[in-house]
Amino acid sequence: MKLIIAIIKPFKLDEVKEALSQVGIEGMTVTEVKGFGRQKGHTEIYRGSEYTVDFLPKVKIELAVSDEQVTKVVEAISKGAKTGKIGDGKIFVVPLEDVLRIRTDERGDAAI
Amino acid sequence: MKPLRFLLGVACWLALAGAFSAVRAADAAAPAAPAAPTSEERIAALEAYINNGDPGKSLTGVAGPGHNAWMMTSAALVLFMTLPGLALFYGGLVRKKNVLSVLAQCLGITGLVTILWWAFGYSLVFGTSYGSAFFGGSEYFFLKDVTSAPNTNYAYWVSQNVFSMYQMMFAIITPALIVGAIAERMKFSAILIFVTVWMFVVYFPLAHMVWGANGFMNGVWNGEAKIPAIDFAGGTVVHMSSGWSALILCMILGPRLGFGKEKMAPHSMVLCMVGTGMLWVGWYGFNAGSAVAADGVAANAFMTTTLATAVAAFTWGMLEKITRGHASVLGFCSGAVAGLVVITPACGFVNSTGSVIIGVLAGVIPFLACTKLKSMFKYDDALDTFGVHAVGGTLGALVTGFLATSSVNANLVGAPATKNGLAALVTNGGLWLAQLKAIGLTLVLSVVATVIIAFILKAIIGLRPTAEVEQQGLDITEHGEEGYIA
């Protein structure tokens, strides 16, 4: 099992969700986050005062998948989030030790 | 806390003394029966009402309903400029942790100045019993004898109590403007004491000089005026005095902690824009109301105020668009306020062309003051009171000297103006020199008085809260409240 963490541009969330549901993903966790990579921030000017805003708004998606789903899920996210411009985000794939569905106490792949 | 307690004590004492003298006045009043006026005189009085002139023998001591209605409306509009117009304009521009401190300062100043005005202020500005060109008189202390009958030194048809409340709204907003320069870092108690002293040393004498019946710089109405200058709605009295004092006070106070290092961006441009709109609407009372009548001069001021403000807002916004690529909401708001400030001394004296010229100048020069001058000299005029009000007020007072024309305001060549030389200056040119003298006097008075008051206060009670308090924000520490929960 793997935990997939993707940081994407906020306006691409719907396309990513659509792409994921097409490969059979039915659940995910989404958080509004801030950060920066190569895209850097922007400047705001209020009359004579200029401020650099480093942290840009991004969306973080987290989802747990079985090993055989990993490739197509990563492809789906990448396809949905891509604009080809700097700041499209990143996808992290992390090994996942165990999963437990609280309602039924199922574990592992069955709980995903 | 001690100075505040002292202030409260003084206020209570004043209240008692005032109430007592008012009761005495009521006892003493004994109306005398006037001789019956002829039909001719009665018709002449009605015509005088339409023409905003002297009613003569009939209708004396009676307020004209139309003029009175406009002046009550105007008084409410000018109060609306401070509460909540200016409070929101400034409140939106500070950081979240200080929004309430700005609102509290505006509210506190409104109450404080009202008490000062009732007790002494109105009389010191609009009285004449001292026979001085610099200070009014004592005849209206505690608003004694200020009734619904007009004070014909200032208006034939407006109740003196309405006139007094209208002028009080100017006295309220002027020190409230200073708050912008010293925002986020001055003790509430120090602000109240500073304002109290400043009103007596700067505002009351200056307002008497410019608008008092025997004022030193009252070119339009005082035939004896030594400087025959003109200031329709308060370019020198309100905007120059507050703006220059604000600059000095903010320099003595020092910059905010972290100034130039931390981000100090406005916490709500939405509130700021809402406040700007209220200022603009309220300013019709300020400018058109300054005719102290619902007459043709007021109508002209209404038009010039609109034109100058809209042009200045658009100019500032477009300058930003050209120089930086974005026309910002703060840019439009700043331009609007700058336009209002610069047209203020001119609005009742210039025509539509003059007001459009003023609008362009108001969009360019305060823009440069706020963006270039401030970064050059690195003073922390937090919300640009100096850049907009001092620079704009000074500019307005000067250009009024070039653009004023008697074709929109016959008072510029009326009897007092002929006597003191104003009429000649308006007709033959050279008024700008008289304006320059008025500017110089206003500037020196504001700067010198503020330096002295601020240093004395600094030595006695201190001007700034501790660094820890400032870091935490003034809302919680000075007022025990938070602007936004969660």
Coordinates of C-alpha atoms in Angstrom, one line a residue:
Chain A
M1 CA 0.0 0.0 0.0
K2 CA 1.1 3.5 -0.6
L3 CA 0.1 7.0 0.6
I4 CA 0.0 9.4 -2.2
I5 CA 0.4 13.1 -1.4
A6 CA -0.1 15.6 -4.2
I7 CA 0.4 19.4 -4.0
I8 CA -1.4 21.0 -6.9
K9 CA -2.7 24.3 -8.2
P10 CA -6.1 25.0 -6.5
F11 CA -7.9 25.7 -9.8
K12 CA -6.9 22.2 -11.0
L13 CA -8.7 20.3 -8.2
D14 CA -11.8 19.5 -10.1
E15 CA -9.9 18.1 -13.1
V16 CA -7.8 16.0 -10.8
K17 CA -10.8 14.7 -8.9
E18 CA -12.5 13.8 -12.3
A19 CA -9.4 12.0 -13.5
L20 CA -9.1 10.1 -10.2
S21 CA -12.7 9.0 -10.3
Q22 CA -12.2 7.7 -13.9
V23 CA -9.5 5.3 -12.6
G24 CA -11.8 4.1 -9.8
I25 CA -10.7 6.2 -6.8
E26 CA -13.7 7.0 -4.6
G27 CA -12.2 8.8 -1.6
M28 CA -9.6 11.4 -0.9
T29 CA -8.7 14.1 1.7
V30 CA -8.2 17.6 0.5
T31 CA -6.6 20.5 2.4
E32 CA -5.9 24.1 1.5
V33 CA -2.2 24.8 2.1
K34 CA 0.4 27.5 1.4
G35 CA 3.9 27.1 0.2
F36 CA 6.4 27.7 -2.6
G37 CA 8.9 26.0 -4.7
R38 CA 10.4 27.3 -7.9
Q39 CA 7.4 29.4 -8.7
K40 CA 8.2 31.8 -5.8
G41 CA 5.6 34.4 -4.5
H42 CA 4.4 37.7 -5.8
T43 CA 4.7 41.3 -4.7
E44 CA 1.8 43.4 -3.3
I45 CA 2.1 47.2 -3.4
Y46 CA 0.0 49.4 -1.0
R47 CA 0.6 53.0 -2.0
G48 CA 4.4 53.3 -1.5
S49 CA 4.9 50.1 0.5
E50 CA 5.9 47.0 -1.3
Y51 CA 5.6 43.5 0.2
T52 CA 6.8 40.2 -1.1
V53 CA 4.4 37.3 -0.5
D54 CA 6.4 34.1 -0.5
F55 CA 3.6 31.6 0.2
L56 CA 1.2 30.8 -2.5
P57 CA -2.1 29.1 -2.0
K58 CA -2.0 25.4 -3.0
V59 CA -4.2 22.3 -2.5
K60 CA -2.9 19.2 -0.9
I61 CA -4.6 15.8 -1.8
E62 CA -3.9 12.7 0.3
L63 CA -5.1 9.3 -0.7
A64 CA -4.2 5.7 0.3
V65 CA -4.1 3.2 -2.6
S66 CA -3.1 -0.4 -3.1
D67 CA 0.2 -1.1 -4.8
E68 CA -1.3 -2.1 -8.2
Q69 CA -3.3 1.2 -8.3
V70 CA -0.2 3.4 -7.7
T71 CA 0.9 3.9 -11.3
K72 CA -2.5 4.9 -12.8
V73 CA -3.4 7.1 -9.8
V74 CA -0.1 9.0 -10.2
E75 CA -0.7 9.3 -13.9
A76 CA -4.3 10.5 -13.3
I77 CA -3.2 13.2 -10.9
S78 CA -0.4 14.3 -13.1
K79 CA -2.7 14.5 -16.2
G80 CA -5.4 16.5 -14.3
A81 CA -3.0 18.9 -12.6
K82 CA -0.6 19.7 -15.5
T83 CA -0.6 23.1 -17.1
G84 CA 3.1 22.9 -18.3
K85 CA 3.9 26.0 -16.4
I86 CA 6.1 26.5 -13.3
G87 CA 4.2 25.9 -10.1
D88 CA 2.1 22.8 -11.2
G89 CA 3.1 21.0 -8.0
K90 CA 4.5 17.7 -6.9
I91 CA 3.3 14.1 -6.2
F92 CA 4.9 12.2 -3.3
V93 CA 4.5 8.4 -3.0
V94 CA 5.1 7.1 0.5
P95 CA 5.0 3.5 1.8
L96 CA 2.0 2.8 3.9
E97 CA 2.2 0.3 6.7
D98 CA -1.4 -0.3 7.6
V99 CA -4.9 1.1 7.2
L100 CA -7.9 0.5 9.5
R101 CA -11.5 1.3 8.7
I102 CA -12.9 2.4 12.0
R103 CA -16.5 1.3 11.4
T104 CA -15.8 -2.3 10.6
D105 CA -12.2 -2.8 11.9
E106 CA -11.1 -4.0 8.5
R107 CA -7.4 -3.7 7.9
G108 CA -5.0 -3.4 5.0
D109 CA -6.1 -3.4 1.3
A110 CA -9.7 -4.2 2.4
A111 CA -9.9 -0.9 4.3
I112 CA -8.8 1.3 1.4
Chain B
M1 CA -4.3 56.0 33.9
K2 CA -3.8 59.0 36.1
P3 CA -4.0 61.6 33.3
L4 CA -7.2 60.1 32.1
R5 CA -8.7 60.3 35.6
F6 CA -7.7 64.0 35.7
L7 CA -9.4 64.6 32.3
L8 CA -12.6 63.0 33.6
G9 CA -12.5 65.2 36.6
V10 CA -12.1 68.3 34.5
A11 CA -15.0 67.1 32.3
C12 CA -17.3 66.7 35.2
W13 CA -16.5 70.1 36.6
L14 CA -17.1 71.6 33.2
A15 CA -20.5 69.9 33.0
L16 CA -21.6 71.3 36.3
A17 CA -20.4 74.8 35.6
G18 CA -22.0 74.8 32.1
A19 CA -25.4 73.6 33.4
F20 CA -25.3 76.3 36.0
S21 CA -24.6 79.1 33.6
A22 CA -27.3 77.8 31.2
V23 CA -29.9 78.0 34.0
R24 CA -28.9 81.5 34.9
A25 CA -29.2 82.6 31.2
A26 CA -32.8 81.3 31.0
D27 CA -33.7 83.4 34.1
A28 CA -32.2 86.6 32.6
A29 CA -33.9 86.3 29.2
A30 CA -36.7 88.9 28.8
P31 CA -38.0 89.5 25.2
A32 CA -38.9 93.0 24.2
A33 CA -41.9 93.7 21.9
P34 CA -40.8 94.9 18.4
A35 CA -42.6 97.4 16.3
A36 CA -44.9 95.8 13.7
P37 CA -43.1 95.7 10.2
T38 CA -44.8 97.1 7.1
S39 CA -46.0 94.8 4.2
E40 CA -43.0 96.1 2.2
E41 CA -40.6 95.0 4.9
R42 CA -42.4 91.6 5.2
I43 CA -42.0 91.0 1.5
A44 CA -38.4 92.1 1.5
A45 CA -37.7 89.6 4.3
L46 CA -39.2 86.8 2.2
E47 CA -37.1 87.8 -0.8
A48 CA -34.1 87.9 1.5
Y49 CA -34.8 84.3 2.5
I50 CA -34.8 83.2 -1.2
N51 CA -31.6 85.2 -1.8
N52 CA -29.9 84.2 1.4
G53 CA -29.7 87.9 2.4
D54 CA -30.4 90.1 5.4
P55 CA -34.1 89.8 6.4
G56 CA -34.1 93.4 7.6
K57 CA -36.9 94.3 10.0
S58 CA -39.2 91.3 9.6
L59 CA -38.4 87.7 10.2
T60 CA -35.3 88.6 12.3
G61 CA -34.2 85.9 14.7
V62 CA -36.1 83.3 12.7
A63 CA -34.3 80.4 11.0
G64 CA -35.2 79.8 7.3
P65 CA -36.6 76.2 7.0
G66 CA -34.8 75.3 3.7
H67 CA -31.4 76.6 4.8
N68 CA -31.8 75.0 8.2
A69 CA -32.8 71.7 6.8
W70 CA -29.7 71.6 4.5
M71 CA -27.4 72.5 7.4
M72 CA -28.8 69.8 9.7
T73 CA -28.4 67.3 6.9
S74 CA -24.8 68.6 6.3
A75 CA -23.9 68.4 10.0
A76 CA -25.0 64.7 10.0
L77 CA -23.1 64.1 6.8
V78 CA -19.9 65.5 8.2
L79 CA -20.3 63.4 11.4
F80 CA -20.8 60.4 9.0
M81 CA -17.4 61.2 7.6
T82 CA -15.8 60.4 10.9
L83 CA -18.2 57.8 12.2
P84 CA -17.9 55.4 10.5
G85 CA -16.3 56.8 7.2
L86 CA -12.8 57.7 8.4
A87 CA -12.9 55.0 11.1
L88 CA -13.4 52.3 8.4
F89 CA -11.0 53.9 5.9
Y90 CA -8.2 53.9 8.5
G91 CA -9.4 50.8 10.3
G92 CA -9.1 48.7 7.1
L93 CA -5.6 50.0 6.5
V94 CA -4.1 48.8 9.8
R95 CA -3.2 45.3 10.8
K96 CA -5.9 43.0 12.2
K97 CA -4.6 43.4 15.7
N98 CA -5.1 47.1 15.8
V99 CA -8.4 47.6 14.0
L100 CA -10.4 48.4 17.1
S101 CA -7.8 50.8 18.4
V102 CA -8.5 53.0 15.4
L103 CA -12.2 52.8 15.8
A104 CA -11.8 53.6 19.6
Q105 CA -9.6 56.6 18.8
C106 CA -12.3 58.0 16.4
L107 CA -15.1 57.4 18.9
G108 CA -13.0 58.8 21.8
I109 CA -12.1 61.9 19.9
T110 CA -15.7 62.5 18.9
G111 CA -16.8 62.5 22.5
L112 CA -13.9 64.5 23.8
V113 CA -14.0 67.2 21.2
T114 CA -17.8 67.5 21.6
I115 CA -17.3 68.3 25.3
L116 CA -14.5 70.8 24.5
W117 CA -16.6 72.4 21.8
W118 CA -19.6 72.8 24.1
A119 CA -17.6 74.3 26.9
F120 CA -15.1 76.6 25.1
G121 CA -14.5 75.6 21.5
Y122 CA -17.4 77.2 19.7
S123 CA -17.0 80.4 21.6
L124 CA -13.2 80.6 21.0
V125 CA -13.8 80.1 17.3
F126 CA -17.0 82.0 16.5
G127 CA -17.2 84.4 19.4
T128 CA -15.9 88.0 19.0
S129 CA -15.9 89.3 22.6
Y130 CA -12.1 89.3 22.9
G131 CA -11.9 91.6 19.9
S132 CA -8.9 89.6 18.7
A133 CA -8.1 88.4 15.2
F134 CA -6.6 85.2 16.8
F135 CA -9.0 84.2 19.5
G136 CA -12.8 84.4 19.5
G137 CA -14.5 85.3 22.7
S138 CA -16.1 84.0 25.9
E139 CA -19.7 85.0 25.1
Y140 CA -20.8 81.5 24.0
F141 CA -19.0 79.4 26.6
F142 CA -21.1 76.3 27.4
L143 CA -23.1 77.3 24.4
K144 CA -24.7 80.0 26.4
D145 CA -27.3 82.0 24.3
V146 CA -26.7 79.6 21.4
T147 CA -30.3 79.1 20.4
S148 CA -32.4 78.4 17.3
A149 CA -32.1 82.1 16.3
P150 CA -29.4 82.7 13.7
N151 CA -26.1 84.3 14.5
T152 CA -26.1 86.9 11.7
N153 CA -22.3 87.2 11.8
Y154 CA -22.3 83.8 10.0
A155 CA -25.7 83.1 8.5
Y156 CA -28.9 85.0 8.2
W157 CA -31.1 81.9 8.0
V158 CA -29.4 79.1 9.9
S159 CA -30.1 78.5 13.6
Q160 CA -27.0 79.2 15.7
N161 CA -27.4 75.8 17.5
V162 CA -27.4 74.1 14.1
F163 CA -24.4 76.2 12.9
S164 CA -22.6 75.3 16.1
M165 CA -23.2 71.6 15.7
Y166 CA -22.2 71.7 12.0
Q167 CA -18.9 73.4 12.8
M168 CA -18.3 71.0 15.7
M169 CA -18.2 68.1 13.2
F170 CA -15.2 69.8 11.5
A171 CA -13.5 70.1 14.9
I172 CA -14.1 66.4 15.4
I173 CA -12.7 65.1 12.1
T174 CA -9.6 67.3 12.2
P175 CA -7.8 65.6 15.1
A176 CA -9.2 62.3 14.0
L177 CA -7.3 62.7 10.7
I178 CA -4.0 62.8 12.7
V179 CA -4.7 59.2 14.0
G180 CA -3.7 57.9 10.5
A181 CA -0.1 58.9 10.9
I182 CA 0.4 57.5 14.4
A183 CA -1.7 54.4 14.0
E184 CA -0.8 51.2 15.7
R185 CA 1.7 52.6 18.2
M186 CA 0.5 55.5 20.4
K187 CA -1.1 55.1 23.9
F188 CA -4.8 55.9 24.0
S189 CA -4.4 58.2 27.0
A190 CA -1.6 60.1 25.3
I191 CA -3.7 60.6 22.2
L192 CA -6.6 62.0 24.2
I193 CA -4.4 64.4 26.1
F194 CA -2.5 65.4 22.9
V195 CA -5.8 66.1 21.2
T196 CA -7.2 68.2 24.1
V197 CA -4.2 70.5 24.2
W198 CA -3.9 70.6 20.4
M199 CA -7.5 71.8 20.0
F200 CA -6.8 74.8 22.2
V201 CA -3.4 75.7 20.8
V202 CA -3.9 74.9 17.1
Y203 CA -7.5 74.3 16.0
F204 CA -9.5 76.9 17.9
P205 CA -7.2 79.8 17.1
L206 CA -6.7 78.7 13.5
A207 CA -10.4 78.2 12.8
H208 CA -11.1 81.7 14.3
M209 CA -8.4 83.2 12.1
V210 CA -9.9 81.7 9.0
W211 CA -13.6 81.7 9.7
G212 CA -14.2 84.0 12.7
A213 CA -16.1 87.2 12.0
N214 CA -13.0 89.2 12.9
G215 CA -10.5 86.6 11.9
F216 CA -6.9 87.4 10.8
M217 CA -7.1 85.5 7.5
N218 CA -10.9 85.7 6.8
G219 CA -10.7 87.5 3.5
V220 CA -14.3 87.0 2.4
W221 CA -16.1 88.2 5.5
N222 CA -13.7 90.3 7.6
G223 CA -13.0 93.8 6.1
E224 CA -10.1 94.2 8.6
A225 CA -8.4 90.9 7.7
K226 CA -4.6 91.4 7.6
I227 CA -4.2 88.5 5.3
P228 CA -7.1 88.5 2.8
A229 CA -6.9 84.8 2.1
I230 CA -9.7 82.4 1.3
D231 CA -10.5 78.9 2.5
F232 CA -14.0 77.7 1.6
A233 CA -14.3 74.5 3.6
G234 CA -11.1 74.0 5.5
G235 CA -8.0 73.3 3.4
T236 CA -5.8 75.1 5.9
V237 CA -7.9 74.7 9.1
V238 CA -8.7 71.1 8.7
H239 CA -6.3 69.4 6.3
M240 CA -3.1 71.4 6.5
S241 CA -3.2 71.6 10.3
S242 CA -3.9 67.9 10.9
G243 CA -1.6 66.8 8.1
W244 CA 1.5 68.8 9.2
S245 CA 0.9 68.0 12.9
A246 CA 0.6 64.4 11.9
L247 CA 4.0 64.4 10.2
I248 CA 5.7 66.0 13.2
L249 CA 3.9 63.7 15.7
C250 CA 4.8 60.5 13.8
M251 CA 8.4 61.6 13.6
I252 CA 8.6 62.3 17.3
L253 CA 6.8 59.0 18.0
G254 CA 9.2 57.0 15.8
P255 CA 8.3 54.2 13.4
R256 CA 6.3 51.1 14.3
L257 CA 8.2 48.1 15.6
G258 CA 9.4 46.2 12.6
F259 CA 8.7 49.0 10.2
G260 CA 10.4 48.2 6.8
K261 CA 11.1 44.6 7.9
E262 CA 7.7 43.1 8.7
K263 CA 4.7 43.0 6.4
M264 CA 2.3 45.8 7.4
A265 CA -0.2 45.5 4.6
P266 CA -3.8 46.6 5.1
H267 CA -5.9 43.9 6.8
S268 CA -9.1 44.7 4.9
M269 CA -9.2 46.7 1.7
V270 CA -12.9 46.0 1.7
L271 CA -13.5 48.0 4.9
C272 CA -11.1 50.7 3.5
M273 CA -13.2 51.0 0.3
V274 CA -16.5 51.2 2.2
G275 CA -15.0 53.9 4.4
T276 CA -13.8 55.8 1.3
G277 CA -17.3 55.8 -0.2
M278 CA -18.7 57.1 3.1
L279 CA -16.1 59.9 3.2
W280 CA -17.0 60.9 -0.4
V281 CA -20.7 61.1 0.4
G282 CA -20.2 62.8 3.7
W283 CA -17.9 65.4 2.1
Y284 CA -20.9 66.9 0.3
G285 CA -22.0 68.1 3.7
F286 CA -18.4 69.3 4.4
N287 CA -18.0 71.2 1.2
A288 CA -21.5 72.2 -0.1
G289 CA -22.6 72.7 3.5
S290 CA -19.8 75.3 4.0
A291 CA -21.9 77.8 2.1
V292 CA -24.0 77.7 5.4
A293 CA -27.1 78.0 3.2
A294 CA -28.9 76.0 0.5
D295 CA -27.9 78.6 -2.1
G296 CA -26.1 78.9 -5.4
V297 CA -22.7 78.8 -3.9
A298 CA -23.5 75.5 -2.2
A299 CA -24.8 74.2 -5.6
N300 CA -21.5 75.1 -7.2
A301 CA -19.5 73.5 -4.4
F302 CA -21.5 70.3 -4.9
M303 CA -20.6 70.1 -8.5
T304 CA -16.9 71.0 -8.1
T305 CA -16.5 68.5 -5.3
T306 CA -17.9 65.7 -7.5
L307 CA -15.8 66.6 -10.5
A308 CA -12.5 67.0 -8.7
T309 CA -12.9 63.8 -6.7
A310 CA -13.9 61.6 -9.6
V311 CA -11.1 62.9 -11.8
A312 CA -8.5 62.5 -9.0
A313 CA -9.6 58.9 -8.2
F314 CA -9.3 58.0 -11.9
T315 CA -6.0 59.8 -12.3
W316 CA -4.4 58.0 -9.4
G317 CA -5.7 54.7 -10.5
M318 CA -4.4 55.2 -14.1
L319 CA -1.0 56.4 -12.9
E320 CA -0.7 53.1 -11.0
K321 CA -1.8 51.2 -14.1
I322 CA 0.8 52.9 -16.2
T323 CA 3.7 52.8 -13.8
R324 CA 3.1 49.4 -12.1
G325 CA 0.7 47.5 -14.3
H326 CA -2.1 47.3 -11.8
A327 CA -4.8 49.9 -10.9
S328 CA -5.3 49.1 -7.2
V329 CA -8.4 49.6 -5.0
L330 CA -6.2 51.5 -2.6
G331 CA -5.1 53.7 -5.5
F332 CA -8.6 54.7 -6.4
C333 CA -9.5 55.3 -2.8
S334 CA -6.4 57.4 -2.2
G335 CA -7.1 59.4 -5.3
A336 CA -10.7 60.0 -4.2
V337 CA -9.7 61.2 -0.8
A338 CA -6.9 63.4 -2.3
G339 CA -9.3 64.9 -4.7
L340 CA -11.7 65.7 -1.8
V341 CA -8.9 67.3 0.2
V342 CA -7.5 69.5 -2.6
I343 CA -11.0 70.7 -3.7
T344 CA -12.0 71.6 -0.1
P345 CA -10.6 75.1 0.1
A346 CA -11.5 75.8 -3.5
C347 CA -15.0 74.2 -3.9
G348 CA -17.0 77.4 -3.4
F349 CA -14.7 79.6 -5.4
V350 CA -13.8 77.7 -8.6
N351 CA -15.9 76.7 -11.7
S352 CA -16.1 73.3 -13.4
T353 CA -12.9 73.7 -15.4
G354 CA -11.0 74.8 -12.3
S355 CA -12.3 71.7 -10.4
V356 CA -11.1 69.3 -13.2
I357 CA -7.7 70.9 -13.2
I358 CA -7.6 70.4 -9.4
G359 CA -8.7 66.8 -9.8
V360 CA -5.7 66.1 -12.1
L361 CA -3.3 67.8 -9.7
A362 CA -4.8 65.9 -6.8
G363 CA -4.3 62.6 -8.6
V364 CA -0.6 63.3 -9.4
I365 CA 1.0 65.3 -6.5
P366 CA -0.2 63.4 -3.5
F367 CA 0.5 60.2 -5.4
L368 CA 4.1 61.3 -5.7
A369 CA 4.2 62.3 -2.0
C370 CA 2.9 58.9 -0.9
T371 CA 5.0 56.8 -3.2
K372 CA 8.3 58.7 -3.6
L373 CA 8.7 61.3 -0.8
K374 CA 7.9 58.8 2.0
S375 CA 10.4 56.2 0.9
M376 CA 13.0 58.9 0.4
F377 CA 12.8 60.2 3.9
K378 CA 11.7 56.9 5.6
Y379 CA 9.3 58.5 8.1
D380 CA 6.5 56.1 9.2
D381 CA 3.4 58.0 8.3
A382 CA 1.4 54.8 8.7
L383 CA -1.7 55.6 6.7
D384 CA -0.4 58.6 4.7
T385 CA -2.1 61.4 6.6
F386 CA 0.8 63.7 5.6
G387 CA 1.0 62.5 2.0
V388 CA -2.7 63.0 1.4
H389 CA -3.9 65.7 3.8
A390 CA -0.9 68.0 4.4
V391 CA 0.4 67.8 0.8
G392 CA -3.2 67.9 -0.6
G393 CA -4.3 70.7 1.8
T394 CA -1.3 72.8 1.0
L395 CA -1.7 72.2 -2.8
G396 CA -5.4 73.1 -2.5
A397 CA -4.8 76.3 -0.6
L398 CA -2.3 77.4 -3.2
V399 CA -4.2 76.6 -6.4
T400 CA -7.3 78.2 -4.9
G401 CA -5.3 81.4 -5.3
F402 CA -5.0 80.9 -9.0
L403 CA -8.4 79.4 -9.9
A404 CA -10.8 81.3 -7.7
T405 CA -13.3 83.4 -9.7
S406 CA -16.0 85.9 -8.6
S407 CA -18.2 84.6 -11.4
V408 CA -19.2 81.6 -9.2
N409 CA -19.1 83.5 -5.8
A410 CA -19.8 87.2 -5.7
N411 CA -18.7 87.3 -2.1
L412 CA -15.1 87.4 -3.4
V413 CA -15.8 91.0 -4.5
G414 CA -18.3 91.9 -1.8
A415 CA -18.1 94.7 0.7
P416 CA -15.6 93.2 3.2
A417 CA -13.5 91.9 0.3
T418 CA -13.3 95.3 -1.3
K419 CA -12.1 96.8 2.0
N420 CA -9.4 94.3 2.9
G421 CA -8.0 94.0 -0.7
L422 CA -9.3 90.6 -1.5
A423 CA -11.5 91.8 -4.3
A424 CA -8.5 93.5 -6.0
L425 CA -6.4 90.4 -5.7
V426 CA -9.2 88.2 -7.2
T427 CA -9.8 90.7 -10.1
N428 CA -6.2 91.6 -10.9
G429 CA -4.4 88.4 -9.8
G430 CA -2.0 87.9 -6.9
L431 CA -4.3 86.1 -4.6
W432 CA -1.9 83.2 -4.5
L433 CA 0.5 85.4 -2.5
A434 CA -2.1 85.9 0.2
Q435 CA -2.8 82.2 0.1
L436 CA 1.0 81.5 0.5
K437 CA 1.0 83.7 3.6
A438 CA -2.0 81.8 5.0
I439 CA -0.2 78.5 4.2
G440 CA 3.0 79.7 6.0
L441 CA 1.1 80.8 9.1
T442 CA -0.8 77.5 9.3
L443 CA 2.3 75.4 8.7
V444 CA 4.3 77.2 11.4
L445 CA 1.6 77.2 14.0
S446 CA 0.9 73.4 13.4
V447 CA 4.5 72.4 13.4
V448 CA 5.7 74.4 16.3
A449 CA 2.7 73.7 18.5
T450 CA 2.9 69.9 17.8
V451 CA 6.7 69.8 18.6
I452 CA 6.1 71.5 21.9
I453 CA 3.0 69.5 23.0
A454 CA 4.5 66.2 21.9
F455 CA 7.8 66.6 23.7
I456 CA 6.1 67.8 26.9
L457 CA 3.7 64.8 26.8
K458 CA 6.6 62.4 26.0
A459 CA 8.5 63.7 29.1
I460 CA 5.5 63.5 31.4
I461 CA 3.5 60.4 30.5
G462 CA 5.2 58.9 27.5
L463 CA 3.7 58.5 24.1
R464 CA 4.2 54.9 23.3
P465 CA 3.1 51.7 24.8
T466 CA 5.7 49.1 25.7
A467 CA 7.2 47.0 22.9
E468 CA 5.3 43.9 24.2
V469 CA 2.0 45.8 24.1
E470 CA 2.7 47.0 20.6
Q471 CA 3.7 43.5 19.5
Q472 CA 0.5 42.1 20.9
G473 CA -1.6 44.7 19.2
L474 CA -3.5 47.7 20.8
D475 CA -6.9 46.1 20.6
I476 CA -6.5 43.6 23.4
T477 CA -4.0 45.6 25.5
E478 CA -5.6 49.1 25.3
H479 CA -9.2 48.3 24.8
G480 CA -9.7 44.7 26.1
E481 CA -11.4 43.5 22.9
E482 CA -10.7 41.7 19.7
G483 CA -11.9 42.9 16.3
Y484 CA -12.4 39.4 14.9
I485 CA -13.1 36.3 17.0
A486 CA -11.7 33.1 15.4

